[in-house]
Coordinates of C-alpha atoms and ligand atoms in Angstrom, one line a residue:
M1 CA -35.1 -23.0 88.8
K2 CA -32.9 -25.8 87.5
H3 CA -33.6 -25.3 83.8
L4 CA -34.7 -22.4 81.5
T5 CA -36.6 -23.9 78.6
G6 CA -39.2 -21.2 78.1
L7 CA -40.9 -18.2 79.6
S8 CA -44.4 -19.7 79.6
G9 CA -45.3 -20.1 83.2
I10 CA -42.3 -18.2 84.6
P11 CA -43.5 -15.9 87.3
A12 CA -43.0 -12.1 87.2
A13 CA -40.9 -12.2 90.3
T14 CA -38.4 -14.6 88.6
I15 CA -38.2 -12.5 85.4
T16 CA -37.6 -9.4 87.5
E17 CA -34.9 -11.1 89.5
I18 CA -33.1 -12.0 86.3
L19 CA -33.4 -8.5 84.9
D20 CA -32.1 -7.0 88.1
K21 CA -29.1 -9.3 88.2
A22 CA -28.5 -8.6 84.5
A23 CA -28.3 -4.9 85.3
L24 CA -25.4 -5.6 87.8
H25 CA -23.7 -7.9 85.2
K26 CA -24.0 -5.2 82.5
K27 CA -22.3 -2.6 84.7
L28 CA -19.5 -5.0 85.5
F29 CA -19.1 -6.1 81.9
L30 CA -18.9 -2.6 80.6
E31 CA -17.1 -0.8 83.4
A32 CA -15.1 -3.3 85.5
E33 CA -14.6 -6.5 83.7
N34 CA -11.7 -7.5 86.1
E35 CA -14.1 -7.3 89.0
I36 CA -16.6 -9.8 87.6
P37 CA -16.9 -12.5 90.3
R38 CA -15.7 -15.9 89.0
T39 CA -18.8 -17.6 90.4
L40 CA -18.7 -20.4 87.7
Q41 CA -15.0 -21.3 88.2
G42 CA -14.6 -25.1 87.6
K43 CA -17.9 -25.5 85.8
R44 CA -18.1 -26.9 82.3
I45 CA -20.8 -25.6 80.0
V46 CA -21.6 -27.3 76.6
L47 CA -22.8 -24.9 73.9
A48 CA -24.7 -27.4 71.8
F49 CA -25.7 -25.6 68.7
F50 CA -27.5 -28.0 66.2
E51 CA -28.5 -24.8 64.3
N52 CA -26.4 -21.8 63.3
S53 CA -26.1 -18.8 65.5
T54 CA -23.9 -15.7 65.9
R55 CA -25.4 -13.6 68.7
T56 CA -26.7 -16.3 71.0
R57 CA -23.7 -18.6 70.9
F58 CA -21.0 -15.9 71.3
S59 CA -22.8 -14.0 74.0
F60 CA -23.3 -17.3 76.0
E61 CA -19.6 -18.0 75.5
I62 CA -18.5 -14.5 76.6
A63 CA -20.9 -14.7 79.6
A64 CA -19.7 -18.2 80.7
R65 CA -16.0 -17.3 80.3
N66 CA -16.4 -14.0 82.2
L67 CA -17.8 -16.0 85.1
G68 CA -14.9 -18.4 85.1
A69 CA -16.6 -21.4 83.4
V70 CA -15.0 -23.6 80.7
T71 CA -17.0 -23.6 77.5
L72 CA -17.2 -26.7 75.2
N73 CA -18.4 -25.9 71.7
F74 CA -20.4 -28.5 69.9
T75 CA -21.6 -28.3 66.4
A76 CA -23.6 -31.1 64.8
S77 CA -21.6 -31.1 61.5
S78 CA -18.3 -31.8 63.3
S79 CA -19.7 -34.3 65.8
S80 CA -20.8 -37.9 65.7
V81 CA -24.3 -36.7 65.0
S82 CA -23.1 -36.5 61.4
K83 CA -22.6 -40.3 61.7
G84 CA -26.2 -40.8 62.9
E85 CA -25.8 -40.6 66.7
S86 CA -29.0 -39.5 68.3
I87 CA -29.4 -36.4 70.3
V88 CA -30.2 -38.4 73.4
D89 CA -27.0 -40.5 73.1
T90 CA -25.0 -37.3 72.4
I91 CA -26.2 -35.7 75.6
K92 CA -25.7 -38.8 77.6
N93 CA -22.1 -39.1 76.4
L94 CA -21.3 -35.4 77.1
E95 CA -22.9 -35.8 80.5
A96 CA -20.5 -38.8 81.2
M97 CA -17.6 -36.3 80.8
Q98 CA -18.9 -34.5 83.9
V99 CA -20.3 -31.3 82.3
D100 CA -22.5 -29.1 84.3
A101 CA -24.9 -27.5 81.8
F102 CA -26.2 -27.7 78.3
V103 CA -27.1 -24.6 76.3
I104 CA -29.1 -26.0 73.4
R105 CA -30.2 -24.7 70.1
H106 CA -32.1 -27.1 67.9
S107 CA -34.5 -26.9 65.0
S108 CA -37.1 -29.2 66.7
S109 CA -39.7 -27.5 68.9
G110 CA -39.7 -29.0 72.4
S111 CA -36.1 -30.4 72.1
A112 CA -34.9 -28.4 75.1
D113 CA -37.7 -29.7 77.3
Q114 CA -37.1 -33.2 76.0
I115 CA -33.4 -33.0 77.0
S116 CA -34.2 -31.5 80.4
R117 CA -36.1 -34.8 81.1
I118 CA -33.2 -37.1 80.3
T119 CA -30.3 -35.3 82.1
D120 CA -29.8 -34.1 85.6
K121 CA -27.6 -31.2 84.3
H122 CA -28.9 -27.7 83.8
V123 CA -30.5 -27.1 80.4
I124 CA -30.9 -23.6 78.8
N125 CA -33.0 -23.3 75.7
A126 CA -31.1 -21.1 73.1
G127 CA -33.9 -21.5 70.6
D128 CA -35.9 -24.6 69.7
G129 CA -37.8 -24.7 66.4
T130 CA -40.8 -22.4 66.5
H131 CA -41.4 -23.0 70.2
E132 CA -39.4 -20.5 72.4
H133 CA -36.2 -18.5 72.6
P134 CA -36.4 -17.4 76.3
T135 CA -33.0 -15.7 76.6
Q136 CA -33.6 -13.6 73.5
A137 CA -37.0 -12.4 75.0
L138 CA -35.3 -11.7 78.3
L139 CA -32.7 -9.5 76.7
D140 CA -35.4 -7.8 74.7
I141 CA -37.4 -7.2 77.9
F142 CA -34.3 -6.0 79.7
T143 CA -33.6 -3.5 76.8
L144 CA -37.2 -2.3 76.9
R145 CA -37.1 -1.9 80.7
N146 CA -34.0 0.2 80.5
Y147 CA -36.0 2.7 78.3
F148 CA -39.5 2.6 79.9
G149 CA -38.7 1.9 83.5
S150 CA -41.8 -0.3 83.9
F151 CA -44.3 -1.9 81.6
Q152 CA -47.5 -0.5 83.0
G153 CA -49.3 1.2 80.1
I154 CA -46.6 0.6 77.6
N155 CA -47.7 -0.7 74.2
I156 CA -45.3 -3.1 72.5
M157 CA -45.9 -4.3 69.0
I158 CA -44.3 -7.4 67.6
L159 CA -44.1 -7.1 63.8
G160 CA -43.5 -9.9 61.4
D161 CA -43.7 -13.6 61.1
I162 CA -45.5 -14.4 64.3
L163 CA -46.5 -17.9 63.2
H164 CA -42.9 -19.2 62.9
S165 CA -41.2 -17.0 65.5
R166 CA -39.9 -18.5 68.8
V167 CA -38.8 -15.0 69.7
A168 CA -42.4 -13.7 69.4
R169 CA -43.8 -16.5 71.6
S170 CA -41.3 -16.0 74.4
N171 CA -41.7 -12.2 74.3
I172 CA -45.5 -12.6 74.4
F173 CA -45.2 -14.8 77.5
G174 CA -42.7 -12.6 79.2
L175 CA -44.2 -9.2 78.4
T176 CA -47.8 -10.1 79.2
T177 CA -46.6 -11.6 82.6
L178 CA -45.0 -8.2 83.3
D179 CA -48.4 -6.5 82.4
A180 CA -47.2 -4.8 79.2
N181 CA -49.8 -4.3 76.5
V182 CA -48.7 -6.5 73.6
G183 CA -49.8 -6.3 70.0
V184 CA -48.9 -8.4 67.0
C185 CA -48.9 -7.1 63.5
C186 CA -48.5 -9.4 60.4
P187 CA -50.4 -10.7 57.4
A188 CA -53.3 -13.0 58.3
S189 CA -51.4 -15.9 56.8
L190 CA -48.6 -15.5 59.5
L191 CA -50.9 -15.4 62.5
P192 CA -50.9 -18.5 64.8
G193 CA -54.3 -20.2 65.2
D194 CA -54.2 -19.8 69.0
I195 CA -53.3 -16.1 68.9
T196 CA -56.5 -15.0 70.7
S197 CA -55.6 -17.2 73.7
L198 CA -52.3 -15.4 74.2
G199 CA -53.7 -12.1 75.5
V200 CA -52.4 -9.9 72.7
R201 CA -54.0 -7.3 70.4
V202 CA -54.0 -8.2 66.7
F203 CA -53.3 -5.7 64.0
T204 CA -53.4 -6.6 60.3
G205 CA -52.5 -3.1 59.2
L206 CA -49.2 -1.6 60.0
D207 CA -50.3 2.1 60.2
D208 CA -52.8 1.3 63.0
A209 CA -50.1 -0.7 64.9
I210 CA -47.7 2.2 64.6
R211 CA -50.3 4.6 65.9
W212 CA -50.8 2.4 69.0
A213 CA -47.2 1.3 69.7
D214 CA -44.5 2.8 71.9
A215 CA -42.0 0.2 70.8
A216 CA -41.7 -2.3 68.0
I217 CA -39.9 -5.6 68.1
V218 CA -39.4 -6.3 64.4
L219 CA -38.9 -9.9 63.4
R220 CA -36.7 -11.4 60.7
L221 CA -38.8 -12.5 57.8
Q222 CA -37.9 -16.2 57.5
L223 CA -37.1 -16.1 53.8
E224 CA -36.8 -19.9 53.7
R225 CA -40.6 -20.0 54.3
T226 CA -41.8 -17.4 51.8
T227 CA -42.0 -20.1 49.2
G228 CA -44.6 -22.0 51.3
G229 CA -47.5 -20.0 50.1
Y230 CA -47.6 -17.7 53.1
L231 CA -46.9 -14.5 51.2
P232 CA -47.6 -13.3 47.7
S233 CA -44.1 -11.9 47.3
L234 CA -41.3 -10.3 49.3
E235 CA -42.1 -7.0 47.6
D236 CA -45.7 -7.2 48.8
Y237 CA -44.6 -8.0 52.3
S238 CA -42.0 -5.2 52.4
L239 CA -44.6 -2.7 51.0
N240 CA -47.2 -3.5 53.5
F241 CA -45.3 -4.7 56.6
G242 CA -41.8 -3.2 56.3
L243 CA -40.9 -0.6 59.0
T244 CA -39.6 2.4 57.1
D245 CA -39.0 6.1 57.7
E246 CA -41.8 7.0 55.3
R247 CA -44.4 5.1 57.4
L248 CA -43.1 6.5 60.7
E249 CA -43.0 10.1 59.3
K250 CA -46.5 9.8 57.8
I251 CA -47.9 9.0 61.3
R252 CA -45.4 11.3 63.0
K253 CA -44.8 8.6 65.6
H254 CA -41.7 8.3 67.8
M255 CA -40.9 4.7 68.4
L256 CA -38.2 2.6 70.0
V257 CA -37.1 -0.1 67.5
L258 CA -35.8 -3.6 68.4
H259 CA -34.9 -6.5 66.3
P260 CA -33.4 -9.8 67.5
G261 CA -31.3 -10.2 64.4
P262 CA -30.2 -11.3 61.9
I263 CA -31.9 -8.5 59.9
N264 CA -33.0 -8.6 56.2
R265 CA -32.3 -5.0 55.3
E266 CA -35.0 -3.3 53.1
I267 CA -37.4 -6.3 53.6
E268 CA -38.8 -6.1 57.2
I269 CA -36.9 -3.0 58.2
S270 CA -35.2 -0.2 56.2
S271 CA -31.6 0.6 56.8
N272 CA -32.3 4.1 58.0
V273 CA -34.6 2.8 60.7
A274 CA -32.3 -0.1 61.7
D275 CA -29.2 2.1 61.9
R276 CA -30.6 5.3 63.5
I277 CA -29.3 5.3 67.1
Q278 CA -29.7 9.0 67.6
P279 CA -32.6 11.3 66.9
P280 CA -33.6 13.4 64.9
G281 CA -36.1 11.1 63.3
Y282 CA -39.2 9.2 64.3
S283 CA -37.4 6.2 65.6
K284 CA -34.5 5.1 67.8
S285 CA -32.9 1.8 67.1
V286 CA -31.4 -0.3 69.9
L287 CA -30.4 -3.3 67.9
L288 CA -26.7 -3.3 69.0
E289 CA -27.6 -2.4 72.5
Q290 CA -29.7 -5.6 72.6
V291 CA -26.6 -7.5 71.6
T292 CA -24.6 -6.1 74.5
N293 CA -27.5 -6.7 76.8
G294 CA -27.5 -10.3 75.6
V295 CA -24.2 -10.9 77.4
A296 CA -25.5 -9.4 80.6
V297 CA -28.8 -11.3 80.6
R298 CA -27.1 -14.6 79.8
S299 CA -24.5 -13.9 82.6
A300 CA -27.4 -13.5 85.0
I301 CA -29.1 -16.7 83.8
L302 CA -25.9 -18.8 84.0
D303 CA -25.1 -17.5 87.4
M304 CA -28.6 -18.0 88.8
L305 CA -29.0 -21.5 87.4
L306 CA -25.6 -23.0 87.9
N307 CA -24.6 -21.2 91.1
Q308 CA -27.6 -20.2 93.0
A309 CA -29.7 -23.2 92.2
D310 CA -26.8 -25.6 93.0
R311 CA -26.3 -24.0 96.3
N312 CA -30.0 -24.1 97.3
Ligands
CP1 N1 -31.3 -13.5 67.8 C1 -30.6 -14.7 67.6 O1 -31.0 -15.7 68.1 O2 -29.5 -14.5 66.8 P1 -28.6 -15.7 66.4 O3 -29.3 -16.7 65.5 O4 -27.4 -15.1 65.7 O5 -28.1 -16.4 67.7

Protein backbone atom coordinates (compact mmCIF):
# COMPACT_ATOMS: atom_id res chain seq x y z
CA MET A 1 0.00 0.00 0.00
CA LYS A 2 1.69 3.20 -1.20
CA HIS A 3 -1.14 5.66 -0.53
CA LEU A 4 -4.17 5.81 1.74
CA THR A 5 -6.81 7.87 -0.03
CA GLY A 6 -9.91 6.01 1.14
CA LEU A 7 -11.24 2.86 2.80
CA SER A 8 -13.34 1.82 -0.18
CA GLY A 9 -11.79 -1.38 -1.50
CA ILE A 10 -9.28 -1.78 1.36
CA PRO A 11 -9.38 -5.45 2.44
CA ALA A 12 -10.26 -6.55 5.98
CA ALA A 13 -6.76 -7.98 6.48
CA THR A 14 -5.14 -4.58 5.80
CA ILE A 15 -7.53 -2.78 8.15
CA THR A 16 -6.84 -5.36 10.84
CA GLU A 17 -3.08 -5.00 10.33
CA ILE A 18 -3.36 -1.21 10.81
CA LEU A 19 -5.48 -1.67 13.98
CA ASP A 20 -3.05 -4.22 15.44
CA LYS A 21 -0.09 -1.94 14.79
CA ALA A 22 -2.02 0.99 16.26
CA ALA A 23 -2.49 -1.00 19.48
CA LEU A 24 1.30 -1.33 19.80
CA HIS A 25 1.82 2.36 19.02
CA LYS A 26 -0.81 3.36 21.61
CA LYS A 27 0.95 1.37 24.33
CA LEU A 28 4.30 2.97 23.50
CA PHE A 29 2.80 6.47 23.20
CA LEU A 30 1.06 6.28 26.59
CA GLU A 31 3.52 4.17 28.56
CA ALA A 32 7.01 4.35 27.04
CA GLU A 33 7.37 7.32 24.72
CA ASN A 34 11.19 7.10 24.90
CA GLU A 35 11.05 3.60 23.45
CA ILE A 36 9.12 4.52 20.29
CA PRO A 37 11.33 3.28 17.42
CA ARG A 38 12.48 6.19 15.22
CA THR A 39 11.50 4.35 12.08
CA LEU A 40 10.91 7.56 10.10
CA GLN A 41 14.20 9.24 10.96
CA GLY A 42 15.30 11.37 8.01
CA LYS A 43 11.84 11.41 6.34
CA ARG A 44 10.11 14.69 5.49
CA ILE A 45 6.34 14.76 5.74
CA VAL A 46 4.29 17.67 4.39
CA LEU A 47 1.10 18.39 6.32
CA ALA A 48 -0.81 20.17 3.55
CA PHE A 49 -4.01 21.47 5.07
CA PHE A 50 -5.99 23.50 2.57
CA GLU A 51 -8.88 23.37 5.08
CA ASN A 52 -8.83 23.97 8.85
CA SER A 53 -8.19 21.16 11.31
CA THR A 54 -7.30 20.65 14.95
CA ARG A 55 -7.43 16.91 15.70
CA THR A 56 -6.18 15.50 12.40
CA ARG A 57 -3.33 17.93 11.84
CA PHE A 58 -1.94 17.83 15.37
CA SER A 59 -2.23 14.07 15.73
CA PHE A 60 -0.41 13.54 12.42
CA GLU A 61 2.26 15.96 13.58
CA ILE A 62 2.73 14.22 16.93
CA ALA A 63 2.74 10.79 15.26
CA ALA A 64 5.30 11.83 12.63
CA ARG A 65 7.62 13.52 15.13
CA ASN A 66 7.40 10.60 17.58
CA LEU A 67 8.65 8.35 14.78
CA GLY A 68 11.57 10.70 14.04
CA ALA A 69 10.23 12.40 10.89
CA VAL A 70 10.48 16.10 10.13
CA THR A 71 7.08 17.74 9.57
CA LEU A 72 6.55 20.65 7.18
CA ASN A 73 3.37 22.56 7.81
CA PHE A 74 1.62 24.05 4.84
CA THR A 75 -1.44 26.27 5.00
CA ALA A 76 -3.02 27.66 1.87
CA SER A 77 -3.40 31.20 3.25
CA SER A 78 0.33 31.58 3.99
CA SER A 79 1.53 29.91 0.79
CA SER A 80 1.70 30.90 -2.87
CA VAL A 81 -1.72 29.29 -3.34
CA SER A 82 -2.98 32.67 -2.12
CA LYS A 83 -1.27 34.17 -5.22
CA GLY A 84 -3.07 31.76 -7.53
CA GLU A 85 -0.61 28.85 -7.70
CA SER A 86 -2.43 25.61 -8.53
CA ILE A 87 -2.48 22.60 -6.24
CA VAL A 88 -0.60 20.55 -8.87
CA ASP A 89 2.21 23.14 -9.12
CA THR A 90 2.30 23.39 -5.32
CA ILE A 91 2.75 19.63 -4.93
CA LYS A 92 5.36 19.46 -7.70
CA ASN A 93 7.41 22.25 -6.05
CA LEU A 94 7.28 20.62 -2.63
CA GLU A 95 8.21 17.30 -4.24
CA ALA A 96 11.30 18.97 -5.76
CA MET A 97 12.47 19.68 -2.20
CA GLN A 98 12.78 15.89 -1.70
CA VAL A 99 9.86 15.37 0.66
CA ASP A 100 8.67 11.81 1.28
CA ALA A 101 4.94 12.13 1.88
CA PHE A 102 1.93 14.40 1.67
CA VAL A 103 -0.86 14.40 4.23
CA ILE A 104 -3.61 16.28 2.43
CA ARG A 105 -6.82 17.92 3.57
CA HIS A 106 -8.78 19.70 0.87
CA SER A 107 -12.36 20.81 0.34
CA SER A 108 -12.56 19.12 -3.08
CA SER A 109 -13.79 15.53 -3.19
CA GLY A 110 -11.25 13.34 -4.99
CA SER A 111 -8.31 15.71 -4.45
CA ALA A 112 -6.20 13.12 -2.59
CA ASP A 113 -6.67 10.57 -5.37
CA GLN A 114 -5.85 13.25 -7.93
CA ILE A 115 -2.60 14.15 -6.12
CA SER A 116 -1.63 10.48 -5.78
CA ARG A 117 -1.69 10.29 -9.59
CA ILE A 118 0.74 13.20 -10.09
CA THR A 119 3.38 12.37 -7.48
CA ASP A 120 5.51 9.34 -6.71
CA LYS A 121 5.54 10.30 -3.01
CA HIS A 122 3.14 8.79 -0.47
CA VAL A 123 -0.28 10.46 -0.20
CA ILE A 124 -2.54 10.20 2.84
CA ASN A 125 -6.03 11.64 2.67
CA ALA A 126 -6.77 13.72 5.78
CA GLY A 127 -10.30 14.50 4.54
CA ASP A 128 -11.34 15.47 1.00
CA GLY A 129 -14.64 17.28 0.56
CA THR A 130 -17.57 14.95 1.11
CA HIS A 131 -15.63 11.92 -0.21
CA GLU A 132 -13.57 10.15 2.50
CA HIS A 133 -11.69 10.67 5.76
CA PRO A 134 -10.02 7.26 6.09
CA THR A 135 -7.77 7.93 9.09
CA GLN A 136 -10.75 9.26 11.10
CA ALA A 137 -12.74 6.12 10.32
CA LEU A 138 -9.77 3.91 11.24
CA LEU A 139 -9.45 5.61 14.61
CA ASP A 140 -13.21 5.26 15.15
CA ILE A 141 -13.00 1.57 14.24
CA PHE A 142 -9.95 1.12 16.50
CA THR A 143 -11.88 2.73 19.38
CA LEU A 144 -14.91 0.49 18.76
CA ARG A 145 -12.74 -2.63 18.58
CA ASN A 146 -11.19 -1.76 21.94
CA TYR A 147 -14.70 -1.96 23.49
CA PHE A 148 -16.38 -4.75 21.53
CA GLY A 149 -13.39 -6.99 20.71
CA SER A 150 -14.79 -7.94 17.32
CA PHE A 151 -17.53 -6.63 15.05
CA GLN A 152 -19.60 -9.78 14.53
CA GLY A 153 -23.17 -9.03 15.61
CA ILE A 154 -22.38 -5.47 16.74
CA ASN A 155 -24.86 -2.80 15.61
CA ILE A 156 -23.30 0.60 14.93
CA MET A 157 -25.45 3.61 14.14
CA ILE A 158 -24.07 6.65 12.32
CA LEU A 159 -26.28 9.58 13.28
CA GLY A 160 -26.43 12.91 11.48
CA ASP A 161 -25.58 14.54 8.19
CA ILE A 162 -24.78 11.40 6.20
CA LEU A 163 -25.12 13.19 2.86
CA HIS A 164 -22.19 15.56 3.38
CA SER A 165 -20.06 13.43 5.69
CA ARG A 166 -16.71 12.01 4.56
CA VAL A 167 -16.43 10.44 8.03
CA ALA A 168 -19.70 8.55 7.48
CA ARG A 169 -18.62 7.24 4.08
CA SER A 170 -15.24 5.99 5.31
CA ASN A 171 -16.82 4.39 8.38
CA ILE A 172 -19.45 2.66 6.25
CA PHE A 173 -16.74 1.21 3.97
CA GLY A 174 -14.48 0.14 6.84
CA LEU A 175 -17.10 -1.20 9.23
CA THR A 176 -19.04 -3.19 6.62
CA THR A 177 -15.74 -4.70 5.40
CA LEU A 178 -15.20 -5.92 8.98
CA ASP A 179 -18.74 -7.40 9.02
CA ALA A 180 -20.25 -4.95 11.52
CA ASN A 181 -23.95 -4.18 11.13
CA VAL A 182 -24.12 -0.51 10.17
CA GLY A 183 -27.20 1.69 10.37
CA VAL A 184 -27.57 5.32 9.42
CA CYS A 185 -30.06 7.69 11.01
CA CYS A 186 -30.91 11.14 9.70
CA PRO A 187 -33.68 13.21 8.15
CA ALA A 188 -34.59 11.99 4.64
CA SER A 189 -33.11 15.20 3.20
CA LEU A 190 -29.64 14.23 4.49
CA LEU A 191 -29.60 10.69 3.05
CA PRO A 192 -27.33 10.10 0.03
CA GLY A 193 -29.10 8.88 -3.11
CA ASP A 194 -26.91 5.76 -3.28
CA ILE A 195 -27.41 4.74 0.36
CA THR A 196 -29.12 1.41 -0.45
CA SER A 197 -26.04 0.28 -2.41
CA LEU A 198 -23.77 0.78 0.62
CA GLY A 199 -25.10 -2.19 2.62
CA VAL A 200 -26.45 -0.22 5.57
CA ARG A 201 -29.78 -0.15 7.39
CA VAL A 202 -31.64 3.16 7.20
CA PHE A 203 -33.49 4.69 10.15
CA THR A 204 -35.48 7.88 9.78
CA GLY A 205 -36.55 7.84 13.45
CA LEU A 206 -33.97 8.15 16.22
CA ASP A 207 -35.82 6.09 18.84
CA ASP A 208 -35.84 3.01 16.57
CA ALA A 209 -32.14 3.49 15.82
CA ILE A 210 -31.33 3.75 19.54
CA ARG A 211 -33.27 0.52 20.25
CA TRP A 212 -31.16 -1.23 17.59
CA ALA A 213 -27.69 0.23 18.20
CA ASP A 214 -24.86 -0.84 20.52
CA ALA A 215 -22.82 2.24 19.62
CA ALA A 216 -23.49 5.58 17.97
CA ILE A 217 -21.08 7.62 15.88
CA VAL A 218 -22.67 11.07 16.11
CA LEU A 219 -21.72 13.45 13.31
CA ARG A 220 -21.25 17.19 13.41
CA LEU A 221 -24.21 18.95 11.89
CA GLN A 222 -22.55 21.01 9.18
CA LEU A 223 -24.11 24.31 10.20
CA GLU A 224 -22.86 26.00 7.05
CA ARG A 225 -25.29 23.80 5.10
CA THR A 226 -28.46 24.27 7.14
CA THR A 227 -29.33 27.30 5.04
CA GLY A 228 -29.38 25.10 1.91
CA GLY A 229 -32.95 23.94 2.44
CA TYR A 230 -31.89 20.60 3.95
CA LEU A 231 -33.47 21.25 7.35
CA PRO A 232 -36.48 23.23 8.54
CA SER A 233 -34.44 24.63 11.48
CA LEU A 234 -31.69 23.76 13.94
CA GLU A 235 -34.30 23.45 16.70
CA ASP A 236 -36.24 20.91 14.64
CA TYR A 237 -33.07 18.89 13.95
CA SER A 238 -32.02 18.96 17.57
CA LEU A 239 -35.49 17.92 18.76
CA ASN A 240 -35.74 14.96 16.38
CA PHE A 241 -32.13 13.86 15.88
CA GLY A 242 -30.15 15.22 18.84
CA LEU A 243 -28.69 12.50 21.11
CA THR A 244 -29.76 13.42 24.62
CA ASP A 245 -30.05 11.77 28.03
CA GLU A 246 -33.83 12.05 27.84
CA ARG A 247 -33.98 9.90 24.70
CA LEU A 248 -31.53 7.29 26.00
CA GLU A 249 -33.32 7.09 29.36
CA LYS A 250 -36.74 6.75 27.71
CA ILE A 251 -35.51 3.66 25.85
CA ARG A 252 -33.34 2.54 28.79
CA LYS A 253 -30.56 1.78 26.34
CA HIS A 254 -26.89 1.62 27.22
CA MET A 255 -24.78 2.91 24.38
CA LEU A 256 -21.16 3.70 23.53
CA VAL A 257 -21.02 7.21 22.05
CA LEU A 258 -18.41 8.45 19.56
CA HIS A 259 -18.10 11.75 17.72
CA PRO A 260 -15.25 12.74 15.37
CA GLY A 261 -15.39 16.36 16.51
CA PRO A 262 -15.70 19.26 16.46
CA ILE A 263 -19.01 19.02 18.33
CA ASN A 264 -21.96 21.39 18.31
CA ARG A 265 -23.12 21.07 21.89
CA GLU A 266 -26.90 20.88 22.38
CA ILE A 267 -27.46 20.53 18.62
CA GLU A 268 -26.47 17.00 17.56
CA ILE A 269 -25.46 15.89 21.07
CA SER A 270 -26.20 17.13 24.57
CA SER A 271 -23.32 18.06 26.85
CA ASN A 272 -24.24 15.44 29.44
CA VAL A 273 -24.03 12.68 26.79
CA ALA A 274 -20.84 14.12 25.21
CA ASP A 275 -19.05 14.50 28.55
CA ARG A 276 -20.12 11.33 30.41
CA ILE A 277 -17.07 9.10 30.51
CA GLN A 278 -18.17 7.06 33.52
CA PRO A 279 -21.49 5.37 34.19
CA PRO A 280 -24.03 5.74 35.88
CA GLY A 281 -26.20 6.71 32.96
CA TYR A 282 -27.29 5.19 29.71
CA SER A 283 -24.26 6.20 27.70
CA LYS A 284 -20.50 6.24 27.84
CA SER A 285 -18.67 8.84 25.79
CA VAL A 286 -15.28 8.00 24.26
CA LEU A 287 -14.76 11.29 22.41
CA LEU A 288 -11.40 12.13 23.97
CA GLU A 289 -10.27 8.51 23.83
CA GLN A 290 -10.84 8.77 20.07
CA VAL A 291 -8.48 11.75 19.95
CA THR A 292 -5.71 9.85 21.76
CA ASN A 293 -6.33 6.85 19.50
CA GLY A 294 -5.90 9.19 16.51
CA VAL A 295 -2.19 9.54 17.33
CA ALA A 296 -1.79 5.76 17.56
CA VAL A 297 -3.66 5.02 14.34
CA ARG A 298 -1.82 7.73 12.40
CA SER A 299 1.52 6.48 13.76
CA ALA A 300 0.68 3.00 12.46
CA ILE A 301 -0.35 4.36 9.04
CA LEU A 302 2.76 6.55 8.62
CA ASP A 303 5.00 3.69 9.72
CA MET A 304 3.34 1.21 7.37
CA LEU A 305 3.28 3.47 4.32
CA LEU A 306 6.64 5.20 4.58
CA ASN A 307 8.68 2.49 6.17
CA GLN A 308 7.26 -0.89 5.36
CA ALA A 309 6.09 -0.02 1.83
CA ASP A 310 9.44 1.62 0.97
CA ARG A 311 11.33 -1.46 2.19
CA ASN A 312 9.22 -3.90 0.14
N1 LIG B 1 -12.37 14.90 13.12
C1 LIG B 1 -11.65 15.83 12.45
O1 LIG B 1 -11.31 15.66 11.27
O2 LIG B 1 -11.34 16.92 13.19
P1 LIG B 1 -10.45 18.14 12.67
O3 LIG B 1 -11.26 18.83 11.59
O4 LIG B 1 -10.21 19.00 13.85
O5 LIG B 1 -9.19 17.56 12.09
